[in-house]
């Protein structure tokens, strides 16, 4: 189960909406071993694409060095799908390389003013195996 | 000639859980060969068909080796090497 503050969930959805029709991506760092997503870091999609995302390699290193310095780890790794459901694609599964992270997918295929809330789903991806998990929102 | 190599979580199965290991080599290719001798299986996570894997980043003193000559990037004593898998994906 992913437990995440409502404000962080909302900020991730807002980022996905803002970058639509390109895929948005980022992480939420948290203290090592805590499983608590605390610090949202919006990343630039270096691929600048509606069907692909990739962190810039220099920014990726800077991000990890900052996390190491703070004794943090990537608790959530998120990205958006802009025309398809919020479910990991074959590419997502093949490239997932943080077995301890919650992989969050947001779909922006429905317009912002839709009556339905944005799809925001979370998965574990370990050794090519995807397991969806419950998302529990806490106030804050 | 000792070079410290930071290993990402997903590759620590090859290092007995160690976050950083030490290796030797005058180039990235030689270093990877040395690491493979000590931690069998690890090279395949970085190299494919004689080239760096597209979705693995290796940095020497904070510089992506793709800008330093790739596998032929030169190394000196005391260099710091970091290995990080790309964070990437797509909707297809």
Tab-separated table of C-alpha atoms in Angstrom:
chain	number	residue	atom	x	y	z
A	1	UNK	CA	0.000	0.000	0.000
A	2	UNK	CA	1.125	3.527	-0.800
A	3	UNK	CA	0.316	6.090	1.878
A	4	UNK	CA	0.687	9.616	0.548
A	5	UNK	CA	-0.391	13.099	1.576
A	6	UNK	CA	-3.278	14.515	-0.419
A	7	UNK	CA	-1.285	17.678	-1.182
A	8	UNK	CA	1.513	15.646	-2.787
A	9	UNK	CA	-0.972	13.557	-4.792
A	10	UNK	CA	-2.616	16.764	-6.016
A	11	UNK	CA	0.759	18.282	-6.949
A	12	UNK	CA	1.687	15.198	-8.994
A	13	UNK	CA	-1.641	15.327	-10.851
A	14	UNK	CA	-1.183	19.072	-11.445
A	15	UNK	CA	2.301	18.429	-12.862
A	16	UNK	CA	0.894	15.790	-15.209
A	17	UNK	CA	-1.854	18.174	-16.373
A	18	UNK	CA	0.624	20.997	-16.903
A	19	UNK	CA	2.954	18.913	-19.074
A	20	UNK	CA	0.146	17.296	-21.077
A	21	UNK	CA	0.329	16.245	-23.942
A	22	UNK	CA	3.907	15.292	-23.053
A	23	UNK	CA	4.528	12.750	-20.329
A	24	UNK	CA	5.445	14.257	-16.967
A	25	UNK	CA	7.825	12.544	-14.554
A	26	UNK	CA	9.383	12.948	-11.154
A	27	UNK	CA	9.948	11.376	-7.778
A	28	UNK	CA	8.927	11.799	-4.188
A	29	UNK	CA	11.878	11.273	-1.893
A	30	UNK	CA	11.579	10.188	1.705
A	31	UNK	CA	13.850	9.223	4.596
A	32	UNK	CA	15.650	5.941	3.895
A	33	UNK	CA	13.649	2.973	5.141
A	34	UNK	CA	10.606	5.076	6.106
A	35	UNK	CA	8.412	4.256	3.074
A	36	UNK	CA	7.074	7.787	3.524
A	37	UNK	CA	6.983	10.077	0.468
A	38	UNK	CA	7.853	13.570	1.690
A	39	UNK	CA	9.778	15.679	-0.808
A	40	UNK	CA	8.331	16.079	-4.297
A	41	UNK	CA	10.888	16.603	-7.048
A	42	UNK	CA	9.428	17.390	-10.465
A	43	UNK	CA	11.858	16.309	-13.167
A	44	UNK	CA	12.173	17.498	-16.744
A	45	UNK	CA	11.188	14.856	-19.281
A	46	UNK	CA	14.378	14.893	-21.353
A	47	UNK	CA	12.545	12.898	-24.033
A	48	UNK	CA	9.928	15.677	-24.335
A	49	UNK	CA	7.508	13.142	-25.749
A	50	UNK	CA	3.833	12.177	-25.446
A	51	UNK	CA	4.804	8.491	-25.386
A	52	UNK	CA	8.137	8.339	-23.559
A	53	UNK	CA	9.836	9.815	-20.533
A	54	UNK	CA	13.402	9.854	-19.357
A	55	UNK	CA	15.211	11.818	-16.674
A	56	UNK	CA	18.136	13.814	-18.048
A	57	UNK	CA	21.294	11.901	-17.107
A	58	UNK	CA	23.007	14.883	-15.437
A	59	UNK	CA	19.875	15.782	-13.471
A	60	UNK	CA	19.478	12.142	-12.466
A	61	UNK	CA	22.950	12.107	-10.917
A	62	UNK	CA	22.358	15.436	-9.148
A	63	UNK	CA	19.075	14.094	-7.770
A	64	UNK	CA	20.653	10.902	-6.401
A	65	UNK	CA	23.594	12.771	-4.893
A	66	UNK	CA	21.180	15.064	-3.115
A	67	UNK	CA	19.210	12.089	-1.805
A	68	UNK	CA	22.389	10.333	-0.603
A	69	UNK	CA	23.420	13.507	1.204
A	70	UNK	CA	19.999	13.708	2.908
A	71	UNK	CA	19.800	9.951	3.678
A	72	UNK	CA	16.775	9.769	1.408
A	73	UNK	CA	15.602	7.324	-1.200
A	74	UNK	CA	13.078	7.509	-4.054
A	75	UNK	CA	9.899	6.344	-2.310
A	76	UNK	CA	7.691	7.190	-5.294
A	77	UNK	CA	8.682	7.328	-8.959
A	78	UNK	CA	5.883	8.789	-11.029
A	79	UNK	CA	5.047	9.514	-14.630
A	80	UNK	CA	1.990	10.167	-16.710
A	81	UNK	CA	0.364	8.463	-19.632
A	82	UNK	CA	-1.353	11.035	-21.779
A	83	UNK	CA	-3.564	8.884	-24.007
A	84	UNK	CA	-3.749	5.525	-22.266
A	85	UNK	CA	-4.700	4.135	-18.880
A	86	UNK	CA	-2.586	4.561	-15.762
A	87	UNK	CA	-1.087	1.090	-16.001
A	88	UNK	CA	2.610	0.256	-16.545
A	89	UNK	CA	3.436	-0.428	-20.182
A	90	UNK	CA	5.865	-3.107	-21.306
A	91	UNK	CA	8.522	-0.403	-21.573
A	92	UNK	CA	7.783	0.805	-18.041
A	93	UNK	CA	8.123	-2.724	-16.709
A	94	UNK	CA	11.304	-3.465	-18.646
A	95	UNK	CA	13.011	-0.303	-17.444
A	96	UNK	CA	11.815	-0.264	-13.827
A	97	UNK	CA	14.976	-0.418	-11.748
A	98	UNK	CA	14.035	0.609	-8.220
A	99	UNK	CA	12.517	-2.530	-6.683
A	100	UNK	CA	11.866	-0.687	-3.416
A	101	UNK	CA	9.906	2.179	-4.966
A	102	UNK	CA	6.208	2.707	-5.515
A	103	UNK	CA	5.679	3.301	-9.224
A	104	UNK	CA	2.849	5.809	-9.604
A	105	UNK	CA	1.050	6.246	-12.915
A	106	UNK	CA	-1.239	9.169	-13.658
A	107	UNK	CA	-3.415	9.278	-16.742
A	108	UNK	CA	-4.346	12.605	-18.309
A	109	UNK	CA	-6.371	11.041	-21.126
A	110	UNK	CA	-9.559	12.526	-19.639
A	111	UNK	CA	-9.737	16.319	-19.740
A	112	UNK	CA	-9.293	18.327	-16.564
A	113	UNK	CA	-12.963	19.290	-16.339
A	114	UNK	CA	-14.191	15.711	-16.437
A	115	UNK	CA	-16.482	14.658	-13.637
A	116	UNK	CA	-14.227	11.758	-12.829
A	117	UNK	CA	-11.087	12.329	-10.740
A	118	UNK	CA	-7.726	11.844	-12.461
A	119	UNK	CA	-6.498	8.251	-12.545
A	120	UNK	CA	-3.738	7.959	-9.941
A	121	UNK	CA	-2.581	4.382	-9.381
A	122	UNK	CA	0.392	2.776	-7.687
A	123	UNK	CA	2.370	-0.379	-8.422
A	124	UNK	CA	5.320	-2.415	-7.295
A	125	UNK	CA	7.478	-3.540	-10.190
A	126	UNK	CA	9.990	-6.223	-9.218
A	127	UNK	CA	11.789	-8.548	-11.644
A	128	UNK	CA	9.339	-7.734	-14.396
A	129	UNK	CA	6.318	-8.478	-12.240
A	130	UNK	CA	3.676	-5.799	-11.647
A	131	UNK	CA	1.522	-5.705	-8.538
A	132	UNK	CA	-1.035	-2.967	-8.143
A	133	UNK	CA	-1.456	-1.657	-4.625
A	134	UNK	CA	-3.967	0.433	-2.748
A	135	UNK	CA	-3.372	4.189	-2.476
A	136	UNK	CA	-4.275	5.624	0.905
A	137	UNK	CA	-4.538	9.404	1.087
A	138	UNK	CA	-3.792	11.168	4.340
A	139	UNK	CA	-4.603	14.796	5.015
A	140	UNK	CA	-1.819	17.304	4.708
B	1	UNK	CA	45.097	2.177	-8.717
B	2	UNK	CA	41.904	2.122	-6.715
B	3	UNK	CA	38.622	3.425	-8.011
B	4	UNK	CA	35.487	3.614	-5.922
B	5	UNK	CA	32.334	2.549	-7.694
B	6	UNK	CA	28.886	3.346	-6.314
B	7	UNK	CA	26.455	0.553	-7.053
B	8	UNK	CA	22.693	1.102	-7.417
B	9	UNK	CA	20.216	-0.890	-5.317
B	10	UNK	CA	19.174	-3.156	-8.178
B	11	UNK	CA	22.772	-4.314	-8.755
B	12	UNK	CA	23.629	-4.943	-5.121
B	13	UNK	CA	22.620	-8.591	-5.464
B	14	UNK	CA	26.048	-8.951	-7.105
B	15	UNK	CA	27.960	-7.152	-4.350
B	16	UNK	CA	26.547	-8.865	-1.280
B	17	UNK	CA	24.512	-5.750	-0.553
B	18	UNK	CA	27.494	-3.383	-0.662
B	19	UNK	CA	26.635	0.154	-1.834
B	20	UNK	CA	30.160	0.849	-3.017
B	21	UNK	CA	32.957	-1.413	-4.209
B	22	UNK	CA	36.522	-0.861	-5.301
B	23	UNK	CA	37.966	-1.761	-8.649
B	24	UNK	CA	40.896	-1.144	-10.930
B	25	UNK	CA	41.394	-0.285	-14.568
B	26	UNK	CA	42.743	2.380	-16.889
B	27	UNK	CA	39.433	2.628	-18.737
B	28	UNK	CA	35.763	2.010	-17.964
B	29	UNK	CA	35.960	-1.222	-19.983
B	30	UNK	CA	38.922	-2.452	-17.933
B	31	UNK	CA	37.214	-1.434	-14.699
B	32	UNK	CA	34.052	-3.355	-15.628
B	33	UNK	CA	36.188	-6.394	-16.461
B	34	UNK	CA	37.827	-6.155	-13.045
B	35	UNK	CA	34.461	-5.793	-11.294
B	36	UNK	CA	33.135	-8.816	-13.214
B	37	UNK	CA	36.052	-10.923	-11.941
B	38	UNK	CA	35.167	-10.017	-8.353
B	39	UNK	CA	31.385	-9.917	-8.724
B	40	UNK	CA	30.385	-12.319	-11.524
B	41	UNK	CA	27.297	-11.237	-13.423
B	42	UNK	CA	27.635	-7.520	-12.793
B	43	UNK	CA	29.129	-6.653	-16.214
B	44	UNK	CA	26.039	-7.855	-18.054
B	45	UNK	CA	24.007	-5.186	-16.261
B	46	UNK	CA	26.189	-2.447	-17.745
B	47	UNK	CA	27.335	-3.767	-21.107
B	48	UNK	CA	25.449	-5.384	-23.959
B	49	UNK	CA	27.048	-6.610	-27.203
B	50	UNK	CA	30.262	-4.772	-26.378
B	51	UNK	CA	28.591	-1.399	-25.799
B	52	UNK	CA	27.243	0.451	-22.790
B	53	UNK	CA	23.615	-0.381	-22.156
B	54	UNK	CA	21.319	2.373	-23.376
B	55	UNK	CA	19.450	2.638	-20.064
B	56	UNK	CA	22.348	2.506	-17.651
B	57	UNK	CA	24.314	5.634	-16.845
B	58	UNK	CA	27.922	5.549	-15.691
B	59	UNK	CA	29.567	8.718	-14.416
B	60	UNK	CA	33.224	9.491	-13.776
B	61	UNK	CA	33.663	12.389	-11.367
B	62	UNK	CA	30.067	13.489	-12.122
B	63	UNK	CA	30.474	13.377	-15.897
B	64	UNK	CA	28.420	10.916	-17.983
B	65	UNK	CA	30.922	8.582	-19.674
B	66	UNK	CA	28.998	8.992	-22.938
B	67	UNK	CA	30.728	12.370	-23.139
B	68	UNK	CA	34.118	10.930	-22.157
B	69	UNK	CA	34.529	8.208	-24.739
B	70	UNK	CA	32.071	5.607	-23.472
B	71	UNK	CA	33.714	2.305	-22.548
B	72	UNK	CA	37.082	3.777	-23.532
B	73	UNK	CA	36.738	6.670	-21.070
B	74	UNK	CA	40.077	6.922	-19.238
B	75	UNK	CA	40.331	6.499	-15.462
B	76	UNK	CA	42.897	7.679	-12.943
B	77	UNK	CA	43.654	6.691	-9.399
B	78	UNK	CA	41.102	8.176	-7.028
B	79	UNK	CA	38.380	8.711	-9.616
B	80	UNK	CA	34.834	8.304	-8.422
B	81	UNK	CA	32.540	6.201	-10.538
B	82	UNK	CA	28.764	6.098	-10.089
B	83	UNK	CA	26.445	3.643	-11.804
B	84	UNK	CA	22.769	4.597	-12.034
B	85	UNK	CA	20.032	2.952	-14.055
B	86	UNK	CA	18.096	5.443	-16.166
B	87	UNK	CA	14.689	6.428	-14.882
B	88	UNK	CA	12.629	6.061	-18.015
B	89	UNK	CA	9.560	4.489	-19.524
B	90	UNK	CA	6.788	5.087	-21.955
B	91	UNK	CA	3.228	4.332	-22.788
B	92	UNK	CA	3.960	1.646	-25.391
